[in-house]
Short mmCIF file of C-alpha atoms in Angstrom, two decimals:
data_model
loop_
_atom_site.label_atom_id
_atom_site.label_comp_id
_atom_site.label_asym_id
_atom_site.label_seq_id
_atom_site.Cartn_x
_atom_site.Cartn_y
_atom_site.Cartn_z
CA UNK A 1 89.39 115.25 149.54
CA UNK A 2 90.09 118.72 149.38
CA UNK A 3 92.20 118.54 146.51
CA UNK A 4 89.96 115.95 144.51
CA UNK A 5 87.19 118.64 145.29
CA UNK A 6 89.24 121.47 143.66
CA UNK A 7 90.39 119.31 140.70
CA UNK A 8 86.53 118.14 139.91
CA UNK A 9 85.72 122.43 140.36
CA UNK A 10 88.93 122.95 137.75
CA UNK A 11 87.53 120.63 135.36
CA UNK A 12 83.89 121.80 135.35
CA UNK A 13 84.95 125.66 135.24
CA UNK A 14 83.82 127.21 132.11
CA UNK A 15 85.81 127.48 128.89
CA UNK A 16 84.54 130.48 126.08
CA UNK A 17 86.04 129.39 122.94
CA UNK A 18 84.96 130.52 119.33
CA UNK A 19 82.78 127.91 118.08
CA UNK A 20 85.72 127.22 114.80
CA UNK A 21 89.33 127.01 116.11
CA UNK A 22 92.32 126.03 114.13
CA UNK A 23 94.92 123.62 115.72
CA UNK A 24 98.40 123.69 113.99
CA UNK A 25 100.97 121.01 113.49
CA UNK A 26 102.81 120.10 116.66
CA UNK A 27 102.61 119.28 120.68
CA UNK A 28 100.09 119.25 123.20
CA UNK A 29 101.72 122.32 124.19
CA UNK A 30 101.87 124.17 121.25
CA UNK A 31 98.21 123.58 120.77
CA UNK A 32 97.36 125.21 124.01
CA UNK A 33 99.41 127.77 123.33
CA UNK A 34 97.89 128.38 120.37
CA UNK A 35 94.17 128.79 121.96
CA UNK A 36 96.00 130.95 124.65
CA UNK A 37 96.97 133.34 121.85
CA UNK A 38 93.42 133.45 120.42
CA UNK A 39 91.81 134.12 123.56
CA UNK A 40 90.63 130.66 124.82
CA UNK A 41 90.79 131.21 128.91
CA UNK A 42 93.35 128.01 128.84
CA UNK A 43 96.01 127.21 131.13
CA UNK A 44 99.26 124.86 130.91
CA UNK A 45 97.77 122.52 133.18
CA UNK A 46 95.54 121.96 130.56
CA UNK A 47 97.82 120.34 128.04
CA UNK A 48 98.21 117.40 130.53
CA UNK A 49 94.84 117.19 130.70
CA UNK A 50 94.37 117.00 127.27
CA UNK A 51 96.95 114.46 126.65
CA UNK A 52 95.62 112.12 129.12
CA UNK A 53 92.15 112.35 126.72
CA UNK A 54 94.22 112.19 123.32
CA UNK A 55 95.79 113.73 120.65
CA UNK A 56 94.25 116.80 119.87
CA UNK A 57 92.88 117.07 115.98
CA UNK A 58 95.21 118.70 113.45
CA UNK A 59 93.71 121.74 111.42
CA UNK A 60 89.77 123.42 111.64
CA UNK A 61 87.76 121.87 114.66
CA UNK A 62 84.17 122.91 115.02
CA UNK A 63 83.52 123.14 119.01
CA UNK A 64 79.70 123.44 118.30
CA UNK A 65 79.15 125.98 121.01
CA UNK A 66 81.01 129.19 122.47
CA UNK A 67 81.19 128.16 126.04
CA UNK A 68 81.14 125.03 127.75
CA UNK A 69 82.88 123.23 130.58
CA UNK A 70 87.07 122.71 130.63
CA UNK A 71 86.80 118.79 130.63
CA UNK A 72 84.24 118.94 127.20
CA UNK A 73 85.93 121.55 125.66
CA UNK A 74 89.57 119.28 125.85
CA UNK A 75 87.68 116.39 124.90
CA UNK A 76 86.10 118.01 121.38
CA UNK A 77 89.75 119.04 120.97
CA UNK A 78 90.48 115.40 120.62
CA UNK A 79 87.80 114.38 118.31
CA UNK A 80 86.00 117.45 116.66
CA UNK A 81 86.60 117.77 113.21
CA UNK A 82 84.95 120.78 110.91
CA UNK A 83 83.55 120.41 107.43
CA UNK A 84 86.02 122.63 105.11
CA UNK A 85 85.61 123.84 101.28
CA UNK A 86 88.87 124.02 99.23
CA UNK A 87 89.01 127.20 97.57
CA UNK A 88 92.01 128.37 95.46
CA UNK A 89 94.54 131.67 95.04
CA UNK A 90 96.16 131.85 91.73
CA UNK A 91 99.31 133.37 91.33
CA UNK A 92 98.99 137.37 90.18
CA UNK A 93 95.29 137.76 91.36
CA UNK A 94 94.19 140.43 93.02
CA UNK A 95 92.81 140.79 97.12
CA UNK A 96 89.48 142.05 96.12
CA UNK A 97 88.95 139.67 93.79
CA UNK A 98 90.31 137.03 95.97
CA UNK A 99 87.58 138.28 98.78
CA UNK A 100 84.54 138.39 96.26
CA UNK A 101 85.38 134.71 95.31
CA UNK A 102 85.79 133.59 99.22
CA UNK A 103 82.20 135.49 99.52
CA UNK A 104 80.84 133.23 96.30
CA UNK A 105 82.18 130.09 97.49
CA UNK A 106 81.42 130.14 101.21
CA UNK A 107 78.53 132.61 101.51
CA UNK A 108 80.50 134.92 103.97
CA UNK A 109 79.40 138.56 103.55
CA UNK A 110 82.00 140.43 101.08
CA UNK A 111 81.68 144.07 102.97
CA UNK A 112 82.75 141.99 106.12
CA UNK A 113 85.31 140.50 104.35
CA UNK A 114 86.56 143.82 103.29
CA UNK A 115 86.42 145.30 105.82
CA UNK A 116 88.46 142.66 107.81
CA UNK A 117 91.14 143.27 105.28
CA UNK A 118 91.48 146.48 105.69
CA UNK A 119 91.86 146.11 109.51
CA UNK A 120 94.33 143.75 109.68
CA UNK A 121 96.22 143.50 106.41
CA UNK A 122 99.46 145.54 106.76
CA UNK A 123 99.53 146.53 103.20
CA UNK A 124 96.63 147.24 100.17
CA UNK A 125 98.48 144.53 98.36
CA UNK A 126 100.45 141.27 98.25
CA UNK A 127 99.50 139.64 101.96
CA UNK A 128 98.50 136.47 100.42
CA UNK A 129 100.40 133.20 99.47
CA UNK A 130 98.90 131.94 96.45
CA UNK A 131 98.04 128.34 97.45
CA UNK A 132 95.02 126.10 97.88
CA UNK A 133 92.87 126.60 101.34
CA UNK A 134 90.51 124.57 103.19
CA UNK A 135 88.19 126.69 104.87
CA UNK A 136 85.56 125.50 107.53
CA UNK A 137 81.91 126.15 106.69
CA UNK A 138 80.71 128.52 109.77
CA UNK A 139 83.87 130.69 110.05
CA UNK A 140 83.13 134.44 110.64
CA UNK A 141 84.79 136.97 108.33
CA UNK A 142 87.06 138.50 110.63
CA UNK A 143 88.67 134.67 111.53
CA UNK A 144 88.96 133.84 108.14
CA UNK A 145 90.92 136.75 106.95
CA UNK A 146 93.61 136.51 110.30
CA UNK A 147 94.37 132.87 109.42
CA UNK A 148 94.82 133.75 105.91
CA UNK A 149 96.90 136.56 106.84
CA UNK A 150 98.70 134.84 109.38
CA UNK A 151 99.25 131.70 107.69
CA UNK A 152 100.78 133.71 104.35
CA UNK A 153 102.90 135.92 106.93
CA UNK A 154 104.23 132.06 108.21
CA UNK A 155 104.91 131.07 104.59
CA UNK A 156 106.87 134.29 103.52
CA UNK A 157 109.04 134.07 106.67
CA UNK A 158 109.90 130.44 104.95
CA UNK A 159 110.32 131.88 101.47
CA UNK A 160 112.61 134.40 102.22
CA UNK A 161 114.76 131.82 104.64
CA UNK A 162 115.10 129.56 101.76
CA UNK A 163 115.41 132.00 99.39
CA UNK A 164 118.52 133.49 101.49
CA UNK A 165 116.97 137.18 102.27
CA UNK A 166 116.46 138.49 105.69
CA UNK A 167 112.17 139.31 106.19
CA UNK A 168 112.56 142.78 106.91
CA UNK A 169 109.10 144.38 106.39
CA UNK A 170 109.91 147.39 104.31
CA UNK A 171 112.51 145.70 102.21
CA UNK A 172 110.31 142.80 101.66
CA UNK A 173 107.66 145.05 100.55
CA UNK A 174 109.65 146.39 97.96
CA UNK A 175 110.39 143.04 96.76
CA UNK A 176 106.55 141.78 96.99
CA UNK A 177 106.20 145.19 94.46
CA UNK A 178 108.52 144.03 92.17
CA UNK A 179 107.50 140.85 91.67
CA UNK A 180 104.19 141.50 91.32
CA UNK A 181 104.85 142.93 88.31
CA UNK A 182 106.78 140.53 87.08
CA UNK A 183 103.76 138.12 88.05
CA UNK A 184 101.51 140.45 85.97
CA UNK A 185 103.82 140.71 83.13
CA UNK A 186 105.66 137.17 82.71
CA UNK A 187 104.76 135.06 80.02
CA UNK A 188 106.07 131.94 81.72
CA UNK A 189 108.29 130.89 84.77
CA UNK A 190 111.11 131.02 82.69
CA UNK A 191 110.11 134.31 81.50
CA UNK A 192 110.37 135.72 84.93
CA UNK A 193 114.06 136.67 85.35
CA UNK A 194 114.36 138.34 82.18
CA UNK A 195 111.14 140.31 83.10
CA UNK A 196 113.08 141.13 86.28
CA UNK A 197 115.89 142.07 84.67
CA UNK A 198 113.87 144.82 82.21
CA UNK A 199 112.41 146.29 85.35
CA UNK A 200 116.16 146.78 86.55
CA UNK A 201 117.61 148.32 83.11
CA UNK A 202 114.70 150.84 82.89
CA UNK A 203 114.66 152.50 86.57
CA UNK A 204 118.82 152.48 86.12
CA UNK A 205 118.40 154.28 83.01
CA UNK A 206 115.47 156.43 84.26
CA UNK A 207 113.45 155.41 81.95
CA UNK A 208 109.21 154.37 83.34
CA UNK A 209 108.26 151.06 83.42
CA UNK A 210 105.64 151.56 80.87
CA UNK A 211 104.61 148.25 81.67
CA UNK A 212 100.46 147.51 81.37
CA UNK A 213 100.63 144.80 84.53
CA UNK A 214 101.07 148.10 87.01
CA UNK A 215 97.37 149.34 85.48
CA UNK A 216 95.72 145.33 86.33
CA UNK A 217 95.66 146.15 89.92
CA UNK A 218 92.33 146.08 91.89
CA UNK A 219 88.88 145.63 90.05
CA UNK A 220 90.93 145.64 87.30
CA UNK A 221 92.86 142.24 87.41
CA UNK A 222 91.53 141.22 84.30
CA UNK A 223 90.70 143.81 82.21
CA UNK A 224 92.58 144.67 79.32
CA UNK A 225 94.52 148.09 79.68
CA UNK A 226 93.40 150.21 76.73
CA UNK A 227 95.43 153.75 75.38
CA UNK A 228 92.34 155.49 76.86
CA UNK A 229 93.33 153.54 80.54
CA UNK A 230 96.62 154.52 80.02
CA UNK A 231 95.79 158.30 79.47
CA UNK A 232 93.14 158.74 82.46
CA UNK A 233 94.43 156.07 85.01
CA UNK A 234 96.30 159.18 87.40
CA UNK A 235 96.75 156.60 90.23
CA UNK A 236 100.88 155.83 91.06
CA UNK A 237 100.29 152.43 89.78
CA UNK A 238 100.41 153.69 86.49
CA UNK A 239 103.91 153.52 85.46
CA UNK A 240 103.66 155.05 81.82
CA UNK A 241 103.19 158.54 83.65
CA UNK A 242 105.10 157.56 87.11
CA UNK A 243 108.95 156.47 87.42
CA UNK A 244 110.02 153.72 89.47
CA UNK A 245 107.63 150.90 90.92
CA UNK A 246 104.31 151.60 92.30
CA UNK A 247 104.06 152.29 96.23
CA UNK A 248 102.34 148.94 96.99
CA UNK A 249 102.05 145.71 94.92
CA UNK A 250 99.78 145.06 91.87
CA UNK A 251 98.75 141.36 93.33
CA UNK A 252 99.21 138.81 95.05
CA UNK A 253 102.66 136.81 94.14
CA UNK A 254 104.17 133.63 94.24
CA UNK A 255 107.58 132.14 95.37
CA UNK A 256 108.88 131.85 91.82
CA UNK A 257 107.97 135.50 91.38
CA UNK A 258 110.20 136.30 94.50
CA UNK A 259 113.32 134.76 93.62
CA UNK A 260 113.30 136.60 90.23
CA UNK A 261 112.86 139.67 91.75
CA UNK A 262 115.81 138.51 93.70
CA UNK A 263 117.98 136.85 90.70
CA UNK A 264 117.13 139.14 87.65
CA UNK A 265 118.79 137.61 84.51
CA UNK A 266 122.01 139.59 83.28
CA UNK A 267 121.26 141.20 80.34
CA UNK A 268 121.01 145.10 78.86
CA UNK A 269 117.73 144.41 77.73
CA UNK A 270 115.37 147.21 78.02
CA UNK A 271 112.00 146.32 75.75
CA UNK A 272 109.70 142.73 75.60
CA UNK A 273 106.58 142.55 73.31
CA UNK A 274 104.65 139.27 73.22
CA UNK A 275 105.04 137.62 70.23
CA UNK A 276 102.32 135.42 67.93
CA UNK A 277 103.73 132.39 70.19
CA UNK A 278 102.97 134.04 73.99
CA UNK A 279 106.56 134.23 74.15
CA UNK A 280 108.17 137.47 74.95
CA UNK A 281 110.51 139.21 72.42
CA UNK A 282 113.40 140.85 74.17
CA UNK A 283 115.29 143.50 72.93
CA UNK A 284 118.10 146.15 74.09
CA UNK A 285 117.24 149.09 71.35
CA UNK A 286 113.59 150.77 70.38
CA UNK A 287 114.35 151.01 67.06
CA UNK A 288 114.93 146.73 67.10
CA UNK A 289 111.24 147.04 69.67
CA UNK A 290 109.14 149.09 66.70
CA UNK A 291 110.35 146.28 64.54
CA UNK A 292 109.26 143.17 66.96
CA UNK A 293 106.19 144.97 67.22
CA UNK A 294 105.17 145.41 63.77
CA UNK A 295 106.33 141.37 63.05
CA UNK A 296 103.92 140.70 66.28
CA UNK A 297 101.11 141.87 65.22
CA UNK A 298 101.14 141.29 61.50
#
């Protein structure tokens, strides 16, 4: 009796939850674990529990309410599912401009947003993973940008194991830099080891970048880099007047990006313009770069 007594008590104690969780691929186990590492007061005993009631749902589950007894809470685990919106990251956008569209699309508040970024993102630039989302409608700021963060973080870890490169935060930084400019500048996918491979001839030679991707970070993502930009722009993304690449990336990149920052092309190549096709014109001398210019913009 005594037992059934404290097992009915067990059941009816009181779980506080956040009213939009998000379950990930895997075991009874690994779910709990999950909600353990959010906060959720659950215990291991609770993934028995829970698989006596079910399977628990895969992906954003709307709980309804923030507290609630242990037996309802498993059960909505098991059959809660929460309305989502898709909402896109192209490759070589910017965070800011990323954030503004999350605020348009789901009517979250873009100074929370913000603001959540800059509390939890490690870097100014480059967290995200280009890639589709579905986001539940009634997420709070601050929970939205952790599982985006997170959930990149997860997908870089997988990038760089398949790309054969150890994750080692500063070194990967460097290589999220690099190939965000090659994101910025590439005309094509194809286009992107040769890009890579300009970047590499220049800083060897000690030559800048010069490159007008670097100046299309920020607000700026899409505005077109003029001389007077180049001339007042005195930030160290601005690699006509600084050497090297900038401190941070210029956007966010994709996986393509990465392994041509990785696998530059061999070639002695030090100039590109963009011809009358899109396609860039590569060439290894200026005076051979005046000339491409002057046939690209006849």
């Amino acid at each position: 009796m005594v037992v059934i007594v404290s097992f009915m008590t067990y059941l009816f104690s009181s779980v506080t939850s956040p009213k939009i969780v998000y379950i990930p691929q895997g075991s009874v186990f690994k779910s709990i674990s999950h909600l353990q590492s959010e906060g959720v007061n659950l215990y291991k005993f609770d993934a028995f529990i829970l698989r006596l009631l079910g399977q628990p749902q895969q992906g954003w589950i709307d709980i309804k309410e923030e507290k609630m007894s242990r037996i309802e809470y498993l059960y909505r685990l098991t059959t809660a599912k929460a309305a989502t919106r898709q909402i896109t990251l192209i490759p070589g956008e910017t965070s800011i401009i990323f954030l503004e569209q999350l605020s348009e699309t789901l009517s979250l508040d873009k100074d929370l947003l913000v603001s959540a970024y800059e509390k939890h993102a490690p870097y100014k630039e480059g967290n995200f993973v280009p890639d589709t989302y579905s986001i539940p409608n009634g997420i709070s700021e601050e929970d939205l940008i952790i599982h985006l963060l997170n959930e990149s973080d997860k997908k870089m870890q997988r990038w760089a194991e398949e790309l054969n490169t150890p994750f080692e935060k500063e070194k990967w930084l460097q290589i999220v830099t690099k190939a965000s400019v090659i994101q910025k500048e590439a005309a094509s996918l194809s286009d992107m080891p040769y890009v890579s491979s300009v970047i590499d001839n220049r800083i060897k030679e000690g030559m800048r970048l010069q490159m007008d991707g670097t100046l299309n970070y920020g607000e700026f993502s899409h505005q077109k880099v003029t001389a007077r930009r180049i001339r007042t722009d005195r930030t160290p993304y601005n690699t006509y007047k600084n050497k090297g690449l900038p401190q941070y990336p210029v956007c966010n990149v994709s996986k393509e990006a990465i392994a041509a920052a990785l696998n530059p092309a061999d070639t002695n190549y030090l100039y590109f313009v963009r011809g009358k096709d899109g396609e860039h014109i590569y060439s290894s001398y200026f005076s051979t770069h005046r000339k491409n210019i002057v046939n690209a913009t006849k």
